[in-house]
Coordinates of C-alpha atoms in Angstrom, one line a residue:
Chain S
M231 CA -18.6 3.6 29.1
S232 CA -15.9 2.5 31.5
A233 CA -13.5 4.9 33.1
A234 CA -10.0 4.9 31.7
P235 CA -7.5 3.4 34.1
A236 CA -4.4 5.3 35.2
R237 CA -1.2 4.8 33.3
A238 CA 0.4 2.4 35.8
E239 CA -2.8 0.4 36.0
R240 CA -3.0 0.1 32.2
A241 CA 0.4 -1.4 32.0
G242 CA -0.4 -4.1 34.5
L243 CA -3.8 -5.1 33.1
A244 CA -4.1 -8.7 31.7
P245 CA -4.9 -8.6 28.0
A246 CA -8.4 -10.1 28.6
A247 CA -9.1 -7.4 31.2
A248 CA -8.0 -4.7 28.8
R249 CA -10.2 -6.2 26.1
A250 CA -13.1 -6.3 28.5
L251 CA -12.7 -2.5 29.2
F252 CA -12.9 -1.8 25.4
R253 CA -15.8 -4.2 25.0
D254 CA -17.6 -2.2 27.7
G255 CA -17.1 1.0 25.8
L256 CA -13.8 2.6 26.7
V257 CA -12.5 4.4 23.6
T258 CA -8.8 5.3 23.9
P259 CA -5.5 4.6 22.0
T260 CA -4.1 1.3 23.4
S261 CA -0.4 2.4 23.7
G262 CA 0.7 1.5 27.3
F263 CA -1.9 -1.2 27.9
S264 CA -0.9 -4.7 29.0
D265 CA 2.9 -4.4 29.0
G266 CA 4.7 -7.3 27.4
H267 CA 1.8 -8.4 25.2
A268 CA 1.6 -7.9 21.5
Q269 CA -0.9 -5.5 20.1
A270 CA -2.2 -6.1 16.6
N271 CA -3.5 -4.2 13.6
L272 CA -6.7 -5.6 12.1
I273 CA -7.9 -5.9 8.5
V274 CA -11.2 -7.8 7.9
V275 CA -12.4 -8.7 4.4
P276 CA -15.0 -11.0 2.8
R277 CA -13.8 -14.5 2.1
D278 CA -13.7 -13.7 -1.6
W279 CA -10.9 -11.2 -0.9
A280 CA -9.0 -13.2 1.7
F281 CA -6.4 -14.8 -0.6
D282 CA -5.6 -11.3 -2.1
V283 CA -5.1 -9.9 1.4
L284 CA -3.0 -12.8 2.6
L285 CA -0.9 -12.7 -0.6
F286 CA -0.5 -9.0 -0.3
A287 CA 0.8 -9.6 3.2
Q288 CA 3.2 -12.3 2.0
R289 CA 4.6 -10.0 -0.6
N290 CA 4.8 -7.0 1.7
P291 CA 5.9 -8.6 5.0
K292 CA 7.4 -5.5 6.5
P293 CA 4.1 -3.5 6.6
C294 CA 1.9 -6.6 6.9
P295 CA 3.4 -9.2 9.3
V296 CA 0.6 -11.6 9.9
L297 CA 0.3 -12.8 13.5
G298 CA -3.0 -14.7 13.1
V299 CA -5.9 -15.3 10.8
L300 CA -9.4 -16.2 11.9
D301 CA -11.5 -18.4 9.7
A302 CA -14.5 -16.9 7.9
G303 CA -17.1 -15.9 10.6
E304 CA -14.8 -16.6 13.5
V305 CA -14.6 -13.9 16.2
E306 CA -12.3 -15.6 18.7
G307 CA -9.0 -17.3 18.5
P308 CA -5.6 -18.0 20.1
L309 CA -4.7 -14.3 20.1
L310 CA -7.8 -13.4 22.0
P311 CA -9.0 -16.4 23.9
G312 CA -12.5 -15.9 25.2
G313 CA -12.7 -12.6 23.4
D314 CA -14.7 -11.2 20.5
V315 CA -13.0 -9.4 17.6
R316 CA -16.2 -7.5 16.9
T317 CA -16.3 -5.7 20.3
D318 CA -12.8 -5.9 21.9
V319 CA -11.1 -3.1 20.0
P320 CA -11.7 0.4 21.3
L321 CA -12.5 1.9 17.9
Y322 CA -13.0 0.5 14.4
T323 CA -13.0 1.8 10.8
V324 CA -15.4 0.8 8.1
Y325 CA -14.6 0.9 4.4
E326 CA -17.1 0.7 1.6
H327 CA -16.2 0.6 -2.1
G328 CA -12.8 2.1 -1.4
E329 CA -14.0 4.9 0.8
A330 CA -13.8 5.4 4.5
A331 CA -17.4 5.1 5.9
G332 CA -16.8 6.2 9.4
T333 CA -15.7 4.8 12.7
R334 CA -17.6 2.5 15.1
T335 CA -17.1 1.3 18.7
D336 CA -18.2 -2.2 17.7
L337 CA -18.9 -4.3 14.6
L338 CA -22.0 -6.2 15.8
D339 CA -24.4 -4.5 13.3
V340 CA -22.1 -4.8 10.3
W341 CA -20.7 -8.3 11.0
R342 CA -21.2 -11.0 8.3
D343 CA -20.4 -14.7 8.5
D344 CA -18.1 -14.6 5.4
L345 CA -15.7 -12.1 7.1
V346 CA -12.1 -13.2 7.5
T347 CA -10.0 -11.4 10.2
F348 CA -6.3 -10.8 9.8
A349 CA -4.2 -9.6 12.8
L350 CA -0.9 -8.0 11.9
G351 CA 2.1 -7.1 14.1
C352 CA 2.3 -3.6 15.6
S353 CA 5.4 -1.6 16.3
F354 CA 4.3 -1.1 20.0
T355 CA 6.2 -4.3 20.6
F356 CA 9.6 -3.0 19.6
E357 CA 9.0 0.3 21.2
A358 CA 9.3 -1.4 24.6
A359 CA 12.6 -2.9 23.5
L360 CA 13.8 0.5 22.3
Q361 CA 12.9 2.1 25.6
E362 CA 14.7 -0.7 27.5
A363 CA 17.8 0.2 25.5
G364 CA 17.5 3.8 26.6
I365 CA 16.4 5.0 23.1
P366 CA 13.7 7.6 23.6
V367 CA 10.3 7.2 21.9
A368 CA 9.2 10.7 21.2
H369 CA 5.4 10.2 20.8
L370 CA 5.3 8.2 24.1
E371 CA 7.2 10.9 25.9
Q372 CA 4.9 13.5 24.4
G373 CA 1.8 11.5 25.2
V374 CA 0.5 11.4 21.6
N375 CA -0.3 8.8 18.9
V376 CA 2.6 7.9 16.7
P377 CA 2.7 9.9 13.4
M378 CA 2.0 7.9 10.3
Y379 CA 2.4 8.9 6.6
R380 CA 1.3 7.6 3.3
T381 CA 4.4 7.3 1.1
S382 CA 5.1 7.5 -2.6
V383 CA 6.5 3.9 -2.4
E384 CA 4.1 1.4 -4.0
C385 CA 3.6 -1.9 -2.3
T386 CA 4.0 -5.0 -4.4
P387 CA 0.5 -5.7 -5.7
A388 CA -1.3 -9.0 -5.1
G389 CA -4.3 -10.0 -7.1
R390 CA -6.8 -7.1 -7.0
L391 CA -4.9 -5.3 -4.2
S392 CA -2.4 -2.5 -4.5
G393 CA -1.6 0.7 -2.7
P394 CA 1.0 2.8 -1.0
L395 CA 3.4 1.9 1.8
V396 CA 2.4 3.6 5.0
V397 CA 5.1 4.3 7.5
S398 CA 5.4 5.3 11.1
M399 CA 8.1 7.8 12.2
R400 CA 10.2 8.0 15.3
P401 CA 13.0 10.5 15.8
V402 CA 16.1 8.8 17.0
P403 CA 19.4 10.4 18.3
A404 CA 22.0 10.1 15.5
S405 CA 24.3 8.1 17.9
R406 CA 21.6 5.5 18.5
V407 CA 20.3 4.9 14.9
A408 CA 22.4 1.8 14.5
D409 CA 21.2 0.4 17.8
A410 CA 17.6 1.1 16.8
V411 CA 18.1 -0.7 13.5
R412 CA 19.7 -3.7 15.3
I413 CA 17.1 -3.9 18.0
T414 CA 14.0 -3.6 15.8
S415 CA 15.5 -6.1 13.3
R416 CA 15.1 -8.7 16.0
Y417 CA 11.3 -8.3 15.7
P418 CA 10.5 -9.2 12.1
A419 CA 7.0 -10.1 13.1
V420 CA 6.3 -6.5 14.3
H421 CA 7.7 -4.7 11.2
G422 CA 11.4 -5.3 11.9
A423 CA 14.1 -3.0 10.8
P424 CA 13.4 0.5 9.5
V425 CA 12.5 0.8 5.8
H426 CA 14.1 4.3 5.6
V427 CA 16.4 6.5 7.7
G428 CA 16.3 10.3 7.1
A429 CA 15.5 12.0 3.8
P430 CA 11.7 12.0 4.2
E431 CA 11.3 13.7 0.8
E432 CA 12.6 10.4 -0.8
L433 CA 9.4 8.8 0.5
G434 CA 7.3 11.6 -0.9
I435 CA 6.7 13.0 2.6
R436 CA 6.6 16.8 2.2
D437 CA 5.8 17.9 5.8
L438 CA 6.7 15.7 8.8
A439 CA 4.5 18.0 10.9
A440 CA 1.4 16.9 8.9
P441 CA 1.0 13.1 9.2
D442 CA -1.8 11.3 7.4
F443 CA -2.7 9.4 10.6
G444 CA -1.8 9.9 14.3
D445 CA -0.3 13.1 15.7
P446 CA 2.8 15.2 14.7
V447 CA 5.8 14.9 17.0
G448 CA 8.7 17.4 17.3
I449 CA 12.2 16.2 16.1
P450 CA 14.8 17.2 18.7
A451 CA 18.1 18.6 17.5
G452 CA 20.6 15.9 16.7
H453 CA 17.8 13.4 16.1
V454 CA 17.1 11.7 12.7
P455 CA 13.6 10.8 11.5
V456 CA 13.5 7.0 11.2
F457 CA 10.7 5.3 9.3
W458 CA 9.2 1.8 10.0
A459 CA 6.6 0.0 7.8
C460 CA 3.2 0.4 9.4
G461 CA 0.3 -2.0 9.8
V462 CA -2.2 0.6 8.5
T463 CA -0.8 -0.2 5.0
P464 CA -3.5 -2.9 4.2
Q465 CA -6.2 -0.4 5.0
A466 CA -4.6 2.1 2.6
A467 CA -4.6 -0.7 0.0
V468 CA -8.3 -1.4 0.7
L469 CA -9.0 2.3 0.0
A470 CA -6.8 2.4 -3.1
S471 CA -8.2 -0.8 -4.6
G472 CA -11.9 -0.1 -4.2
V473 CA -12.6 -3.2 -2.0
P474 CA -16.4 -3.3 -1.7
F475 CA -16.5 -3.9 2.0
A476 CA -13.7 -4.1 4.7
L477 CA -13.2 -3.3 8.4
G478 CA -10.2 -2.3 10.3
H479 CA -9.0 -0.9 13.6
A480 CA -8.8 2.9 14.0
P481 CA -5.1 3.8 13.8
G482 CA -3.5 3.5 17.3
H483 CA -6.6 1.7 18.6
M484 CA -5.2 -1.8 18.5
L485 CA -6.3 -5.3 19.4
V486 CA -4.5 -6.2 22.7
T487 CA -3.6 -9.9 22.3
D488 CA -2.6 -12.6 24.7
A489 CA 0.6 -13.2 22.7
P490 CA 3.8 -12.4 24.7
N491 CA 6.2 -10.0 23.0
W492 CA 9.2 -12.3 23.6
Q493 CA 7.8 -15.0 21.3
Y494 CA 8.3 -12.7 18.3
Q495 CA 12.0 -12.0 19.1
V496 CA 14.8 -13.5 17.1
P497 CA 18.5 -13.2 18.2
Chain T
M284 CA 21.1 -34.9 -20.3
S285 CA 23.8 -32.5 -19.2
A286 CA 26.9 -33.7 -17.4
A287 CA 27.0 -32.9 -13.7
P288 CA 29.6 -30.2 -13.0
A289 CA 32.3 -30.8 -10.4
R290 CA 31.8 -29.6 -6.9
A291 CA 33.9 -26.4 -7.1
E292 CA 32.2 -25.5 -10.4
R293 CA 28.7 -26.1 -8.9
A294 CA 29.3 -23.6 -6.1
G295 CA 30.3 -20.8 -8.5
L296 CA 27.5 -21.3 -11.0
A297 CA 25.1 -18.3 -11.3
P298 CA 21.6 -19.4 -10.3
A299 CA 20.3 -19.0 -13.9
A300 CA 23.1 -21.2 -15.2
A301 CA 22.3 -23.9 -12.6
R302 CA 18.6 -23.7 -13.6
A303 CA 19.6 -24.1 -17.2
L304 CA 21.4 -27.3 -16.4
F305 CA 18.4 -28.7 -14.7
R306 CA 16.2 -27.5 -17.6
D307 CA 18.4 -29.4 -19.9
G308 CA 17.9 -32.6 -18.0
L309 CA 20.5 -32.8 -15.2
V310 CA 19.0 -34.7 -12.3
T311 CA 20.9 -34.3 -9.0
P312 CA 20.3 -33.0 -5.5
T313 CA 21.0 -29.3 -5.5
S314 CA 23.0 -29.0 -2.3
G315 CA 26.3 -27.2 -3.2
F316 CA 25.0 -25.3 -6.2
S317 CA 25.2 -21.5 -6.5
D318 CA 26.8 -20.6 -3.2
G319 CA 25.2 -17.7 -1.5
H320 CA 21.8 -18.0 -3.2
A321 CA 18.7 -19.2 -1.5
Q322 CA 17.2 -22.6 -2.6
A323 CA 13.5 -23.1 -2.3
N324 CA 11.0 -25.9 -1.6
L325 CA 8.0 -25.9 -4.0
I326 CA 4.4 -26.6 -3.5
V327 CA 2.0 -26.1 -6.4
V328 CA -1.8 -26.3 -6.1
P329 CA -4.9 -25.3 -8.0
R330 CA -6.2 -21.8 -7.4
D331 CA -9.1 -23.2 -5.4
W332 CA -6.6 -24.5 -2.8
A333 CA -4.3 -21.6 -2.8
F334 CA -5.8 -19.8 0.2
D335 CA -5.7 -23.0 2.3
V336 CA -2.0 -23.5 1.5
L337 CA -1.1 -19.8 2.2
L338 CA -3.1 -19.9 5.4
F339 CA -1.4 -23.2 6.4
A340 CA 1.9 -21.6 5.8
Q341 CA 1.0 -18.6 7.9
R342 CA -0.1 -20.8 10.7
N343 CA 3.0 -23.0 10.5
P344 CA 5.8 -20.5 9.6
K345 CA 8.7 -22.6 10.8
P346 CA 8.1 -25.5 8.3
C347 CA 6.5 -23.2 5.7
P348 CA 8.3 -19.9 5.4
V349 CA 7.0 -18.4 2.1
L350 CA 9.7 -16.7 0.0
G351 CA 7.4 -16.1 -3.0
V352 CA 4.1 -16.9 -4.7
L353 CA 3.5 -16.9 -8.4
D354 CA 0.0 -16.0 -9.6
A355 CA -2.2 -18.7 -11.1
G356 CA -0.6 -19.9 -14.3
E357 CA 2.6 -17.9 -13.9
V358 CA 5.8 -19.9 -14.4
E359 CA 8.4 -17.1 -13.9
G360 CA 9.0 -14.4 -11.3
P361 CA 11.5 -12.5 -9.2
L362 CA 13.0 -15.6 -7.6
L363 CA 13.7 -17.1 -11.0
P364 CA 13.9 -14.2 -13.6
G365 CA 13.9 -15.6 -17.1
G366 CA 13.3 -19.1 -15.7
D367 CA 10.4 -21.6 -15.9
V368 CA 9.2 -23.2 -12.7
R369 CA 7.9 -26.2 -14.8
T370 CA 11.4 -27.2 -16.0
D371 CA 14.1 -25.6 -13.9
V372 CA 14.0 -28.0 -10.9
P373 CA 16.0 -31.2 -11.3
L374 CA 13.1 -33.5 -10.2
Y375 CA 9.5 -33.0 -9.3
T376 CA 6.8 -35.0 -7.4
V377 CA 3.2 -35.3 -8.5
Y378 CA 0.3 -35.9 -6.0
E379 CA -3.2 -37.1 -7.0
H380 CA -6.0 -37.5 -4.5
G381 CA -3.6 -37.6 -1.6
E382 CA -1.3 -40.2 -3.1
A383 CA 2.2 -39.8 -4.6
A384 CA 1.9 -40.4 -8.3
G385 CA 5.5 -40.5 -9.2
T386 CA 8.3 -38.2 -10.1
R387 CA 9.0 -36.2 -13.3
T388 CA 11.9 -34.2 -14.7
D389 CA 9.5 -31.5 -15.9
L390 CA 5.9 -30.4 -15.5
L391 CA 5.1 -29.4 -19.1
D392 CA 2.6 -32.2 -19.7
V393 CA 0.8 -31.8 -16.4
W394 CA 0.8 -28.0 -16.1
R395 CA -2.5 -26.1 -15.9
D396 CA -3.3 -22.4 -16.0
D397 CA -5.0 -22.5 -12.6
L398 CA -1.9 -23.7 -10.8
V399 CA -0.4 -21.4 -8.1
T400 CA 3.2 -21.9 -7.1
F401 CA 4.6 -21.4 -3.6
A402 CA 8.3 -21.2 -3.0
L403 CA 9.3 -21.9 0.6
G404 CA 12.7 -21.3 2.4
C405 CA 15.2 -24.2 2.6
S406 CA 17.7 -25.0 5.3
F407 CA 20.5 -25.1 2.8
T408 CA 20.8 -21.3 3.5
F409 CA 21.6 -21.6 7.2
E410 CA 23.9 -24.6 6.6
A411 CA 26.3 -22.2 4.9
A412 CA 26.2 -20.1 8.1
L413 CA 26.7 -23.1 10.3
Q414 CA 29.8 -24.1 8.3
E415 CA 31.2 -20.6 8.4
A416 CA 31.0 -20.9 12.2
G417 CA 32.9 -24.2 12.2
I418 CA 29.8 -26.3 13.0
P419 CA 30.1 -29.5 11.0
V420 CA 27.1 -30.4 8.8
A421 CA 27.2 -34.2 8.8
H422 CA 25.3 -35.0 5.6
L423 CA 27.4 -32.6 3.6
E424 CA 30.6 -34.1 5.0
Q425 CA 29.2 -37.6 4.2
G426 CA 28.0 -36.5 0.7
V427 CA 24.4 -37.6 1.2
N428 CA 21.0 -35.9 1.2
V429 CA 19.8 -34.5 4.6
P430 CA 17.7 -37.0 6.6
M431 CA 14.0 -36.0 7.0
Y432 CA 11.4 -37.5 9.3
R433 CA 7.6 -37.3 9.6
T434 CA 6.9 -36.5 13.2
S435 CA 4.0 -37.2 15.5
V436 CA 3.5 -33.4 15.9
E437 CA 0.5 -32.2 14.1
C438 CA 0.7 -28.9 12.3
T439 CA -1.9 -26.3 12.9
P440 CA -4.7 -27.0 10.4
A441 CA -5.9 -24.4 7.9
G442 CA -9.1 -24.8 5.9
R443 CA -9.0 -28.3 4.3
L444 CA -5.3 -28.8 5.0
S445 CA -3.8 -30.7 7.9
G446 CA -0.9 -33.0 8.4
P447 CA 2.3 -33.8 10.4
L448 CA 5.3 -31.6 10.9
V449 CA 8.3 -32.9 8.9
V450 CA 11.7 -32.2 10.3
S451 CA 15.3 -32.4 9.0
M452 CA 18.0 -33.6 11.4
R453 CA 21.6 -32.6 11.8
P454 CA 23.9 -33.9 14.5
V455 CA 25.6 -31.0 16.4
P456 CA 28.5 -31.3 18.9
A457 CA 27.0 -30.7 22.3
S458 CA 29.3 -27.7 22.9
R459 CA 28.0 -26.0 19.8
V460 CA 24.2 -26.6 20.1
A461 CA 23.7 -23.1 21.6
D462 CA 25.6 -21.6 18.7
A463 CA 23.6 -23.6 16.2
V464 CA 20.4 -22.3 17.8
R465 CA 21.6 -18.7 17.8
I466 CA 22.9 -18.8 14.2
T467 CA 19.9 -20.5 12.7
S468 CA 17.5 -18.2 14.6
R469 CA 18.9 -15.4 12.5
Y470 CA 17.2 -16.9 9.4
P471 CA 13.5 -17.2 10.2
A472 CA 12.7 -17.2 6.5
V473 CA 14.6 -20.5 6.1
H474 CA 13.1 -22.4 9.0
G475 CA 14.9 -20.4 11.8
A476 CA 15.8 -22.0 15.1
P477 CA 15.4 -25.7 15.8
V478 CA 12.0 -27.0 16.8
H479 CA 13.5 -29.8 18.9
V480 CA 16.9 -30.7 20.4
G481 CA 17.6 -34.3 21.4
A482 CA 15.0 -36.9 22.5
P483 CA 13.8 -38.0 19.0
E484 CA 11.2 -40.3 20.6
E485 CA 9.3 -37.2 21.8
L486 CA 8.8 -36.4 18.1
G487 CA 7.6 -40.0 17.4
I488 CA 10.8 -40.8 15.6
R489 CA 11.7 -44.5 16.4
D490 CA 14.8 -45.0 14.4
L491 CA 17.0 -42.1 13.3
A492 CA 18.7 -44.5 10.9
A493 CA 15.5 -44.9 8.9
P494 CA 14.4 -41.4 7.7
D495 CA 11.2 -41.0 5.7
F496 CA 13.0 -38.9 3.1
G497 CA 16.7 -38.3 2.3
D498 CA 19.5 -40.5 3.6
P499 CA 20.5 -41.7 7.1
V500 CA 23.6 -40.0 8.7
G501 CA 25.7 -41.3 11.5
I502 CA 25.7 -39.4 14.8
P503 CA 29.2 -39.0 16.0
A504 CA 30.0 -39.4 19.8
G505 CA 29.3 -36.3 21.7
H506 CA 26.9 -35.0 19.1
V507 CA 23.2 -34.3 19.7
P508 CA 20.5 -34.8 17.1
V509 CA 19.0 -31.4 16.4
F510 CA 15.7 -31.0 14.5
W511 CA 14.7 -28.2 12.3
A512 CA 11.3 -27.8 10.6
C513 CA 11.4 -28.9 7.0
G514 CA 9.8 -27.5 3.8
V515 CA 8.6 -30.9 2.8
T516 CA 5.8 -30.4 5.4
P517 CA 3.2 -28.9 3.0
Q518 CA 3.7 -31.9 0.7
A519 CA 3.0 -34.2 3.7
A520 CA -0.2 -32.1 4.3
V521 CA -1.2 -32.5 0.6
L522 CA -0.9 -36.3 1.1
A523 CA -2.6 -36.3 4.4
S524 CA -5.5 -34.1 3.3
G525 CA -6.4 -35.8 0.0
V526 CA -5.8 -32.8 -2.2
P527 CA -7.0 -33.8 -5.7
F528 CA -3.9 -32.5 -7.5
A529 CA -0.7 -31.0 -6.4
L530 CA 3.0 -30.8 -7.5
G531 CA 6.2 -30.3 -5.5
H532 CA 9.9 -30.7 -5.8
A533 CA 11.5 -34.0 -5.0
P534 CA 13.1 -33.7 -1.5
G535 CA 16.6 -32.3 -1.8
H536 CA 16.0 -31.3 -5.5
M537 CA 15.3 -27.7 -4.9
L538 CA 14.6 -24.6 -6.9
V539 CA 17.9 -22.6 -7.1
T540 CA 16.7 -18.9 -6.8
D541 CA 18.4 -15.6 -7.6
A542 CA 17.7 -14.4 -4.0
P543 CA 20.9 -13.8 -2.1
N544 CA 21.0 -15.6 1.3
W545 CA 22.0 -12.4 3.1
Q546 CA 18.6 -10.8 2.5
Y547 CA 17.0 -13.4 4.7
Q548 CA 19.2 -12.7 7.7
V549 CA 18.1 -10.7 10.8
P550 CA 20.6 -9.6 13.5

């Protein structure tokens, strides 16, 4: 296993160099790697399920903004030139018959030629824009993974797929909520504007301190919990829908792509 | 056949009322109907081709921004509640084995239960925003259909589908080109920012006065031809790819949807 580079070094790594570290066995959340480049959620399903997943994404664009799709069996593409989607993510999840079947550091043993890989936008992209605007990002300041919650909001079903909306949460100073809405709206390809501001109970979230994925973060006084759609949503749908076989990234352990963040910005 | 309503009356028609006129036989371009509601391009293919079309759209989001997908055999949905996609568009096109096989005023005789309908965003939405900003829209002022051109730019292929990018053209005063870019960028779901400004020869367009679809418009002095991706692109791909059977709207004869324009705007 590779040694983890220091924080400043992570930010400056070219995406291909970051992927090489993960390919060589480094297991770590990818937040902070390769500044200015989009990171992606993964969902990988057999070809027979690919239309359902792509339609689910089309009908639920806030949690499932598709950045790229590899053809069945393909392991490399424009988002990861020269890479290999089976090895270049630090940690993967495996799903069988709608149940989590553990994590893996590579997919070489479980890969099949009929597997179609979807890469979805990740909120790490707009976090950089929030920070540039002086809006604090609590989980980065606290050095933990972003908290994520399954909600009581059902996604729009598509074919055989249905499931709950998963959201990420960031506390935002009340005076900056409007700015956070405006700034993140400019990045529809990486979840865009929040889906919910305040009132977590309306999302069916009982305890902000007990996220379903990631780590809890404290909410400072005068801050409001703001919820964005999360790219773990299709994995929740795979679980809820009993998909026979699927693969994903482990939450927070993303695919570092060559795509520059700026190309996903609208005015 | 219904009588065509006057211009002021068209603008104020509820979308369902406009669709009812077309269902009753009115054949006319839909520009100017039901102000404030999105109009949509259609592409309808057998279920066996649906993943290819949806993947083509994902890989070519500027010409093919998907607003909605009906399941195989469905003729009604959230974009046209109480409507029927087989009858509610003024004029349709039929494609067989990669060749245009004529136009029809309804699809009742050719409908099949395995047909999947895709509705794609249409630039009519951002034209309203351009006009509000005082940017003239030449084809509206001249009372003709927008000019559209097949280009020499190839779309990104997907599965069995490939074909040229089709663009629409609007002349814009040189002093307002930046505004037109900024304003239309706010509507990524209806083609978004221009794909090309000036230099039509770089797109392989030899004569702006001879569009492939729609009508020619004059380019006033001091105006620059500005090109946006066009929702006729998937129909061009159906032609170029030899799809055995497909249906679409006739260019300019759109599906008038219930979706308000504002919901497709980003800051």
